[in-house]
Amino acid sequence: MKIMVAIKRVVDYAVKIRVKSDKSGVETQNVKMSMNPFCEIALEEALRIKQSGLASEVVAVSMGPTQCVDTLRTGLAMGADRGIHVESTAALFPLTVAKLLKALVEVEKPGLIILGKQAIDDDCNQTGQMVAGLLRWPQGTFASKVMLDTEKQVATVEREVDGGLETLCLDLPAVITTDLRLNQPRYATLPNIMKAKSKVIKKYTPQELNVEVKSDIEVVEVTEPPKRKAGVLISSVDELIDKLRNEAHVI
Amino acid sequence: MLRAIKTTPLHRFSSLTSISRSISTLILAEHDGGAIKSQSISAVEAAKSLDKQTSISLLLAGSGPSLQQAAAHAASCHPSISQVLVADSDKFTYPLAETWSRLVQLVQKKGEYSHIITASNSFGKNILPRAAALLDVSPITDVIAISASNQFIRPIYAGNALCTVRYSGSNPCMLSVRSTSFAVSVDSSKCNEAPISQVDLSTFDEDSVGKSRYVNHTAQDTERPDLGNAQVVITGGRALKSAENFKMIEKLAEKLGAAVGATRAAVDAGFVPNDLQVGQTGKIVAPELYMAFGVSGAIQHLAGMRDSKVIVAVNKDADAPIFQVADYGLVGDLFEVIPELLEKLPDKK
């Protein structure tokens, strides 16, 4: 079985982002970019499945501008076998990404797709569900545990839901999106980084995949969130209780 | 003449104008124990702010008596609800995305709603995007404000920026809304009963249904108020040092009738189960009072609680970023502060 993993290049999670002064978006020039943390977990899970002998190949896919190749190289250095880059300079929203992924599924015929549960830039949490819908495949979102049974062609997925954990059993092929607790992603070692340079990254354009890049949503403006009014430091528990009772009226 | 000239540019926006012409909203509602979840009622509030004249239909799915009970509750839980649609079938015993998204597609085909709204929780986030893909529209996640029937504000980058988006696609416009941003302000005594009707499931095709099966659910015991809707939330971080010490937080929460929250560090250290996690990847809360003990205030955590009315932080480190958002900060050892609070706070609840 082949596993396809979708990875996204985003502003590094540790960067304190700045909103552009013309309100058109967030500053991404000269800002450290990395693989979306949830995508790292998705890739790690695919690699672990391959290591346990249940998958034959892990294909990493990324969509966006030329620099996505760097993100794909990171994925290849972690252990992915091949990369696919769908090059597009236009802003890609989850619906388009899901359609592109569906088109790639028709080419690659994977038995499982693993994605992160959300990207930390747009915080959408949509792509996995959408590609599952388009393919009519079952979905296991927010996975914290994945068990594959390739003989019966099922995946048992433990999901993080409000108020606890839920276990689902999915017929393969299926789509799984990963939550933070699924695993601890590995670091790429130097030899593997060198090896990754010789691995293949195939390029596609959306046109070649017969997907029209258009969007039914547009960003009007991006602004800073309202600042909280500066608070006060207090010196004792008595003062705290007094403030909460008589100033804030919350207890 | 003028009209003839105008038709060409208008054509591009035809779908847009059809949205503004008549607004009818479908709410995908969640129920539990024979009652509608309060987050779904918040979605009704959000629908109300689209347009005062909107007709709001609530869609419920499930099976058996608890569904009927929930439908009765739905019919009278909010005066703005004009209709309750009930899909009663064994297929809906568990809220699986595969069955729900087909149901939404079926109901949308019949009702031609301009908007479909659900709460932005694990139920809504699982179902809405899949249903949107089936309807070939882009959904909008985690809306915190509605500025027009096709314009919405949502947080991006873990709440470090706010993005205004305009939906220009065809009907329906699909939203998941953050419940804490749409507070329910209803006098339920004035409620009139909305009619309940059954969804005709005769054309419900199996398609992807049955490819996923529910196995089980492990619930955390919840004697305390639900974290997502509590008036007061007491959160502990890594500084609590152990699960044993975390009990102090629980004791304090009991005293204040509060819900207990935790940071990712506390969850990862195994002090508490992960459904208590507050933050970008956990729950988003906006209580009246949020008290953070031994929480440094990483941006991922702040994203989950920055909309709280009053924030209190207790931390040994005076430079902890949590103090930048706290209304009241107390630099001190939580192992001294919490016992003192326990002693001096009056009992509540």
XYZ file of C-alpha atoms in Angstrom:
600
model
C 0.000 0.000 0.000
C 1.089 3.493 -0.811
C 0.541 6.356 1.632
C 0.166 9.930 0.458
C 0.983 12.693 2.929
C 0.071 16.320 2.319
C 2.494 18.844 3.792
C 2.222 22.620 3.933
C 4.874 25.306 4.147
C 3.867 27.869 6.784
C 5.393 30.617 8.893
C 7.355 28.855 11.645
C 5.214 28.327 14.739
C 7.727 30.133 16.970
C 7.682 33.337 14.903
C 5.700 36.226 16.323
C 3.782 37.283 13.242
C 3.325 40.869 12.056
C 0.287 42.155 10.229
C 1.175 44.171 7.110
C 0.474 47.873 7.423
C -1.764 47.870 4.321
C -3.887 45.164 5.988
C -3.500 42.860 3.011
C -2.133 40.018 5.067
C 0.632 38.877 7.348
C 4.301 39.647 6.659
C 5.891 36.530 5.125
C 8.945 38.119 3.468
C 12.177 37.319 5.306
C 10.291 35.293 7.883
C 11.353 31.794 8.857
C 9.141 29.233 7.168
C 8.831 25.573 8.165
C 6.706 22.522 7.705
C 3.358 22.886 9.455
C 3.724 21.020 12.804
C 0.610 18.903 12.200
C 2.005 17.875 8.807
C 5.220 16.692 10.486
C 3.097 14.450 12.676
C 1.232 13.175 9.609
C 4.482 12.348 7.849
C 5.921 10.717 10.967
C 2.861 8.478 11.225
C 3.175 7.450 7.576
C 6.852 6.640 8.094
C 6.079 4.551 11.172
C 3.445 2.607 9.250
C 6.001 1.950 6.517
C 8.603 0.884 9.075
C 6.173 -1.605 10.560
C 5.898 -3.163 7.115
C 2.297 -2.164 6.430
C 3.090 0.287 3.650
C 5.438 0.092 0.717
C 5.897 3.749 -0.133
C 5.375 7.195 1.365
C 4.763 10.034 -1.076
C 4.894 13.603 0.238
C 2.850 16.229 -1.575
C 3.027 19.995 -1.235
C 1.234 22.784 -3.046
C 2.183 26.399 -3.497
C 5.113 28.520 -4.704
C 8.574 27.240 -5.707
C 9.864 27.355 -2.113
C 7.557 24.456 -1.192
C 10.314 22.289 -2.632
C 12.365 23.103 0.490
C 9.534 21.807 2.657
C 9.332 18.690 0.512
C 13.103 18.170 0.894
C 12.636 18.298 4.659
C 9.976 15.630 4.294
C 12.246 13.523 2.109
C 15.027 13.916 4.675
C 12.673 12.640 7.368
C 12.173 9.537 5.249
C 9.530 10.059 2.574
C 10.357 8.159 -0.615
C 9.240 10.675 -3.217
C 7.887 14.175 -3.459
C 5.213 15.797 -5.586
C 5.052 19.556 -5.948
C 1.997 21.207 -7.402
C 3.275 24.636 -8.302
C 0.949 27.605 -8.017
C 1.673 31.199 -7.176
C -1.993 31.957 -6.607
C -3.411 31.702 -3.092
C -4.764 28.196 -2.619
C -7.767 27.713 -0.380
C -8.618 24.310 1.132
C -11.288 23.478 -1.479
C -8.742 23.858 -4.307
C -6.097 21.929 -2.386
C -8.610 19.141 -1.793
C -9.429 19.031 -5.522
C -5.735 18.924 -6.410
C -5.203 16.108 -3.921
C -8.124 14.217 -5.400
C -6.587 14.585 -8.871
C -3.276 13.253 -7.526
C -5.055 10.311 -5.907
C -6.290 9.335 -9.352
C -2.692 9.336 -10.604
C -0.982 7.764 -7.585
C -3.720 5.476 -6.251
C -2.688 5.540 -2.576
C -4.425 3.337 -0.022
C -4.318 5.986 2.662
C -3.979 9.759 2.822
C -2.670 11.373 5.987
C -2.876 15.115 6.613
C -2.424 17.372 9.602
C -5.669 18.412 11.281
C -5.061 22.072 10.503
C -2.457 24.483 9.203
C -1.223 26.953 11.783
C -1.448 29.903 9.378
C -5.062 29.879 8.187
C -6.276 27.645 11.059
C -8.943 26.272 8.723
C -9.142 22.595 9.663
C -10.890 21.677 6.396
C -8.648 20.097 3.767
C -8.683 16.513 5.081
C -12.442 16.432 5.474
C -12.930 17.974 2.020
C -10.675 15.560 0.172
C -12.396 12.666 1.954
C -15.758 14.042 0.834
C -14.645 14.522 -2.772
C -13.242 10.980 -2.908
C -16.213 9.521 -1.005
C -13.671 7.935 1.327
C -14.284 7.569 5.059
C -12.476 10.037 7.315
C -10.769 9.770 10.675
C -10.132 13.320 11.857
C -8.116 14.511 14.876
C -6.461 11.119 15.226
C -4.482 10.393 18.377
C -3.944 6.716 17.557
C -3.975 4.808 14.278
C -3.963 1.039 13.892
C -3.928 -0.525 10.450
C -5.080 -3.980 9.498
C -4.020 -4.411 5.890
C -5.478 -7.902 5.700
C -8.994 -6.786 6.529
C -8.336 -3.436 4.814
C -9.447 -1.379 7.790
C -7.961 1.362 9.917
C -8.957 1.796 13.538
C -8.629 5.419 14.522
C -8.864 6.881 17.998
C -10.036 10.500 17.731
C -9.848 13.424 20.104
C -13.362 14.797 20.465
C -14.940 17.193 22.944
C -15.283 15.410 26.238
C -13.084 12.428 25.525
C -11.877 9.991 22.905
C -13.849 8.256 20.200
C -12.805 5.169 18.273
C -13.871 4.610 14.673
C -13.239 1.800 12.264
C -12.686 2.909 8.660
C -12.619 0.855 5.467
C -9.515 1.537 3.398
C -8.833 3.599 1.390
C -9.394 6.339 3.930
C -8.326 9.832 4.933
C -6.811 10.476 8.358
C -5.975 13.856 9.884
C -3.560 13.990 12.780
C -3.819 15.635 16.162
C -0.834 16.775 18.197
C -0.668 13.770 20.448
C -0.448 11.122 17.726
C 3.338 10.921 17.799
C 6.616 12.785 18.246
C 8.073 13.563 14.809
C 11.686 12.573 14.174
C 14.495 14.907 13.234
C 16.165 14.565 9.887
C 19.749 13.357 10.322
C 22.569 14.875 8.300
C 23.155 11.757 6.153
C 19.432 11.633 5.416
C 19.425 15.311 4.477
C 22.192 14.542 1.976
C 20.332 11.485 0.685
C 17.150 13.516 0.295
C 18.867 15.661 -2.318
C 18.880 12.791 -4.756
C 15.257 11.796 -4.209
C 12.762 12.654 -6.931
C 10.328 15.544 -6.713
C 7.826 15.481 -9.517
C 6.271 18.762 -10.593
C 2.709 19.364 -11.675
C 0.717 22.448 -12.424
C -2.961 22.703 -11.527
C -3.707 22.830 -15.283
C -1.993 19.472 -15.803
C -4.223 18.038 -13.103
C -7.292 19.637 -14.679
C -8.106 21.665 -11.605
C -9.170 25.244 -12.002
C -7.635 27.508 -9.368
C -10.427 29.829 -8.380
C -11.931 30.827 -5.141
C -15.341 31.646 -3.818
C -13.847 33.423 -0.820
C -11.672 36.486 -0.755
C -9.695 38.104 2.013
C -10.976 41.635 2.569
C -8.487 42.618 5.232
C -6.223 41.270 7.936
C -5.933 43.260 11.141
C -4.314 43.016 14.532
C -6.579 41.667 17.250
C -7.713 44.293 19.747
C -5.158 44.739 22.487
C -6.176 43.941 26.017
C -6.043 46.881 28.367
C -2.924 46.698 30.513
C -3.482 44.917 33.783
C -2.165 45.579 37.247
C 0.198 43.644 39.438
C -1.112 42.996 42.901
C 0.786 41.945 45.929
C -1.398 39.693 48.015
C -4.199 37.175 47.933
C -6.386 39.493 49.988
C -5.968 42.217 47.427
C -6.762 39.763 44.627
C -9.994 38.633 46.272
C -10.930 42.227 46.945
C -10.310 43.246 43.309
C -12.230 40.295 41.914
C -15.169 40.981 44.182
C -15.375 44.756 44.225
C -13.723 45.874 40.997
C -14.300 43.106 38.467
C -17.440 41.720 40.139
C -16.720 38.196 39.015
C -16.865 36.322 42.314
C -30.935 51.239 -21.785
C -29.315 51.639 -18.435
C -30.478 48.235 -17.410
C -28.964 46.652 -20.499
C -25.585 48.117 -19.673
C -25.825 47.017 -16.099
C -26.571 43.378 -16.728
C -23.054 42.427 -17.741
C -21.210 43.424 -14.576
C -24.129 42.286 -12.460
C -23.951 38.852 -13.941
C -20.692 38.191 -12.148
C -22.289 38.886 -8.830
C -25.542 37.126 -9.464
C -24.854 34.538 -6.825
C -23.896 37.256 -4.421
C -27.133 39.146 -4.835
C -29.152 36.005 -4.425
C -27.618 35.639 -0.991
C -28.681 39.070 0.083
C -32.175 38.689 -1.352
C -33.525 36.089 0.995
C -31.734 34.559 3.897
C -32.718 31.182 5.196
C -30.446 29.352 7.508
C -29.971 25.721 8.359
C -28.336 24.953 11.696
C -26.600 21.620 12.081
C -27.348 20.879 15.704
C -25.848 18.481 18.168
C -27.803 16.872 20.947
C -26.953 14.878 23.992
C -29.158 13.244 26.596
C -32.369 14.543 25.038
C -31.335 18.195 24.873
C -29.749 20.484 22.319
C -26.188 21.410 23.169
C -25.780 25.042 24.134
C -23.155 25.495 21.423
C -25.797 24.715 18.820
C -28.038 27.374 20.354
C -25.132 29.821 19.959
C -25.186 28.944 16.264
C -28.836 30.090 16.235
C -27.685 33.410 17.734
C -25.152 33.700 14.935
C -27.859 33.008 12.346
C -29.966 35.758 13.902
C -27.174 38.270 13.373
C -27.061 37.487 9.632
C -30.404 39.104 9.154
C -33.338 39.781 11.441
C -35.820 38.331 8.960
C -34.021 35.070 8.448
C -35.950 31.887 8.841
C -33.961 29.415 10.887
C -34.327 25.666 10.530
C -32.598 23.352 12.928
C -31.450 19.962 11.678
C -31.161 17.128 14.152
C -30.169 13.563 13.479
C -30.129 10.508 15.633
C -32.376 7.652 16.552
C -34.813 6.622 19.227
C -36.488 8.419 22.119
C -33.547 10.672 22.976
C -33.825 12.200 19.497
C -37.552 12.839 19.957
C -36.850 14.428 23.312
C -34.111 16.569 21.790
C -36.463 17.633 18.994
C -39.040 18.756 21.551
C -36.351 20.698 23.364
C -35.146 22.209 20.082
C -38.642 23.371 19.187
C -38.904 25.493 22.284
C -35.332 26.416 23.148
C -35.035 29.613 21.115
C -37.764 31.946 19.797
C -35.961 32.485 16.482
C -36.163 28.854 15.429
C -38.896 28.546 12.834
C -38.613 24.859 12.089
C -37.030 21.706 13.453
C -36.053 19.018 10.970
C -35.504 15.560 12.351
C -33.653 12.741 10.627
C -34.489 9.586 12.525
C -32.580 6.498 11.476
C -30.171 3.931 12.885
C -27.622 5.385 10.487
C -27.490 8.504 12.622
C -27.098 6.861 16.030
C -23.558 8.238 16.082
C -22.608 11.535 14.489
C -20.394 10.191 11.711
C -19.183 12.675 9.115
C -19.993 10.337 6.220
C -23.690 10.034 7.035
C -24.112 13.606 8.270
C -22.556 15.186 5.206
C -24.858 13.170 2.918
C -27.779 14.257 5.060
C -26.776 17.905 4.757
C -26.533 17.507 0.997
C -29.995 15.955 0.873
C -31.600 18.586 3.088
C -29.876 21.430 1.212
C -31.190 20.127 -2.107
C -34.719 20.339 -0.812
C -34.481 23.489 1.289
C -32.054 25.576 -0.793
C -30.782 27.420 2.239
C -28.619 30.490 1.791
C -26.579 29.705 4.893
C -25.621 26.589 6.797
C -24.182 27.143 10.253
C -22.801 24.864 12.913
C -20.791 25.274 16.077
C -17.034 25.208 15.710
C -16.424 22.183 17.916
C -15.249 18.666 17.156
C -18.710 17.801 15.769
C -18.945 20.824 13.466
C -15.334 20.809 12.345
C -15.579 17.153 11.403
C -18.793 17.429 9.405
C -19.051 20.891 7.849
C -16.003 20.811 5.507
C -16.984 17.400 4.178
C -20.529 18.562 3.519
C -19.136 21.711 1.873
C -16.967 19.633 -0.462
C -20.035 17.633 -1.499
C -21.810 20.918 -2.260
C -18.669 22.357 -3.924
C -18.404 25.481 -1.772
C -15.718 26.806 0.570
C -16.710 26.738 4.230
C -15.529 29.380 6.678
C -14.188 28.059 9.968
C -14.377 29.564 13.422
C -16.274 32.774 12.677
C -16.176 35.198 15.615
C -18.183 38.053 14.089
C -20.609 38.579 11.238
C -20.335 41.969 9.515
C -22.704 41.259 6.618
C -24.602 38.248 5.321
C -21.553 37.358 3.216
C -18.753 38.923 5.266
C -17.215 37.378 8.340
C -14.349 37.836 10.748
C -12.239 34.898 11.866
C -8.959 34.560 13.739
C -5.869 33.289 11.909
C -2.335 32.534 13.117
C -3.540 31.270 16.489
C -5.576 34.410 17.084
C -2.625 36.733 16.448
C -4.447 38.298 13.507
C -8.063 38.744 12.524
C -9.083 38.072 8.946
C -12.180 39.517 7.298
C -13.362 37.251 4.495
C -16.083 37.750 1.927
C -17.963 34.816 0.531
C -18.789 35.297 -3.152
C -19.709 31.753 -4.108
C -23.071 30.180 -4.716
C -25.508 29.091 -2.023
C -25.118 27.843 0.604
C -22.588 29.903 2.497
C -21.291 27.522 5.166
C -19.947 28.677 8.507
C -18.741 27.187 11.712
C -19.041 29.720 14.505
C -17.153 30.078 17.749
C -19.841 29.657 20.410
C -18.199 31.954 22.931
C -18.515 34.831 20.441
C -22.276 34.427 20.074
C -23.672 34.461 23.566
C -27.203 33.205 23.947
C -29.473 35.952 25.223
C -32.843 34.340 25.326
C -35.717 34.524 27.672
C -36.919 30.969 27.157
C -40.237 31.635 28.880
C -41.389 33.648 25.863
C -40.689 30.825 23.476
C -43.221 29.604 21.030
C -43.092 26.059 19.798
C -41.570 25.602 16.381
C -43.062 22.880 14.193
C -41.148 19.602 14.013
C -41.006 17.746 10.729
C -39.320 14.540 9.671
C -36.688 14.556 6.943
C -37.693 12.284 4.077
C -34.842 9.798 3.962
C -36.181 7.695 1.090
C -33.630 9.202 -1.293
C -30.760 8.926 1.196
C -28.245 6.927 -0.791
C -25.672 4.737 0.855
C -22.643 5.930 -1.124
C -19.816 6.346 1.369
C -22.091 5.474 4.276
C -21.094 2.310 6.070
C -17.431 2.730 5.244
C -16.912 4.036 8.738
C -18.191 2.444 11.906
C -18.426 3.721 15.430
C -16.552 1.559 17.910
C -16.680 3.297 21.256
C -16.289 6.484 23.212
C -14.289 7.038 26.362
C -15.720 9.993 28.175
C -13.938 11.906 30.859
C -16.054 12.236 33.952
C -17.593 15.682 33.983
C -19.095 16.550 37.316
C -17.863 20.085 36.906
C -19.261 22.540 34.363
C -18.292 21.999 30.755
C -15.009 23.725 29.948
C -16.343 25.329 26.787
C -19.248 27.069 28.527
C -18.131 27.646 32.103
C -18.398 31.090 33.670
C -15.158 30.553 35.538
C -12.167 28.539 34.372
C -9.188 27.662 36.563
C -6.155 26.529 34.625
C -2.965 24.906 35.756
C 0.331 24.649 33.934
C 3.543 22.710 34.163
C 4.499 24.474 37.385
C 2.002 22.300 39.274
C 4.708 19.621 38.963
C 2.465 16.559 39.411
C -0.997 15.134 38.957
C -1.220 15.049 42.745
C -0.611 18.781 42.990
C -3.102 19.416 40.190
C -5.819 18.367 42.663
C -5.345 21.794 44.283
C -6.579 23.348 41.051
C -9.562 21.010 41.108
C -10.334 21.921 44.707
C -10.206 25.596 43.902
C -12.461 25.013 40.883
C -14.960 23.204 43.069
C -15.033 26.107 45.443
C -15.754 28.575 42.644
C -18.080 26.314 40.671
C -15.527 26.531 37.897
C -14.280 24.298 35.110
C -10.703 23.051 35.134
C -8.388 23.759 32.250
C -4.786 22.868 31.549
C -1.936 23.871 29.325
C -0.433 21.537 26.775
C 2.618 21.154 29.040
C 0.426 19.923 31.897
C -1.372 17.498 29.579
C 1.827 16.173 28.046
C 3.319 15.706 31.501
C 0.333 13.486 32.252
C -1.177 15.601 35.039
C -4.621 15.642 33.415
C -6.379 14.153 30.359
C -6.053 16.092 27.120
C -9.679 17.171 26.796
C -8.915 19.785 29.453
C -6.372 21.490 27.249
C -7.012 25.153 26.531
C -5.359 26.636 23.479
C -5.097 26.663 19.735
C -5.091 22.897 19.550
C -7.418 22.371 22.488
C -10.531 24.206 23.628
C -11.196 27.873 23.066
C -12.793 29.437 26.122
C -14.082 32.904 26.936
C -15.375 32.801 30.513
C -16.134 35.716 32.816
C -13.108 34.831 34.903
C -10.021 32.943 33.819
C -7.431 32.124 36.471
C -4.078 30.785 35.336
C -1.720 29.185 37.837
C 1.821 28.405 36.811
C 1.042 29.142 33.159
C 3.764 30.922 31.205
C 1.465 32.126 28.429
C 2.743 30.687 25.137
C 0.940 32.142 22.093
C -0.712 28.793 21.433
C -2.228 28.892 24.903
C -3.201 32.564 24.731
C -5.103 31.828 21.506
C -7.466 29.702 23.561
C -8.300 32.172 26.319
C -7.518 35.734 25.273
C -11.202 36.624 24.931
C -11.913 35.944 28.601
C -13.490 38.918 30.411
C -11.133 38.987 33.376
C -7.809 37.177 33.411
C -5.898 36.487 36.611
C -2.376 35.120 36.479
C -0.339 33.709 39.320
C 3.252 32.927 38.426
C 6.628 32.940 40.120
C 8.284 34.452 37.069
C 7.489 38.162 36.843
C 8.563 38.139 33.175
C 6.129 35.421 32.098
C 4.199 36.555 28.985
C 0.893 35.675 30.674
C 1.236 38.906 32.683
C 0.920 40.906 29.463
C -2.679 39.784 29.020
C -3.630 39.415 32.678
C -5.914 42.008 34.249
C -4.648 41.034 37.665
C -1.223 39.543 38.080
C 0.208 38.111 41.245
C 3.891 37.257 41.295
C 4.199 34.480 43.795
C 4.467 30.776 44.490
C 1.236 29.027 43.556
C 1.839 26.470 46.291
C 1.337 29.301 48.755
C -1.267 31.282 46.862
C -3.726 28.460 46.123
C -4.048 27.247 49.741
C -4.521 30.836 50.843
C -7.218 31.339 48.200
C -8.905 28.109 49.261
C -8.998 29.389 52.789
C -10.169 32.908 52.072
C -12.580 32.475 49.194
C -16.213 32.086 50.119
C -17.993 28.901 49.053
C -19.991 29.208 45.908
C -22.527 26.970 44.237
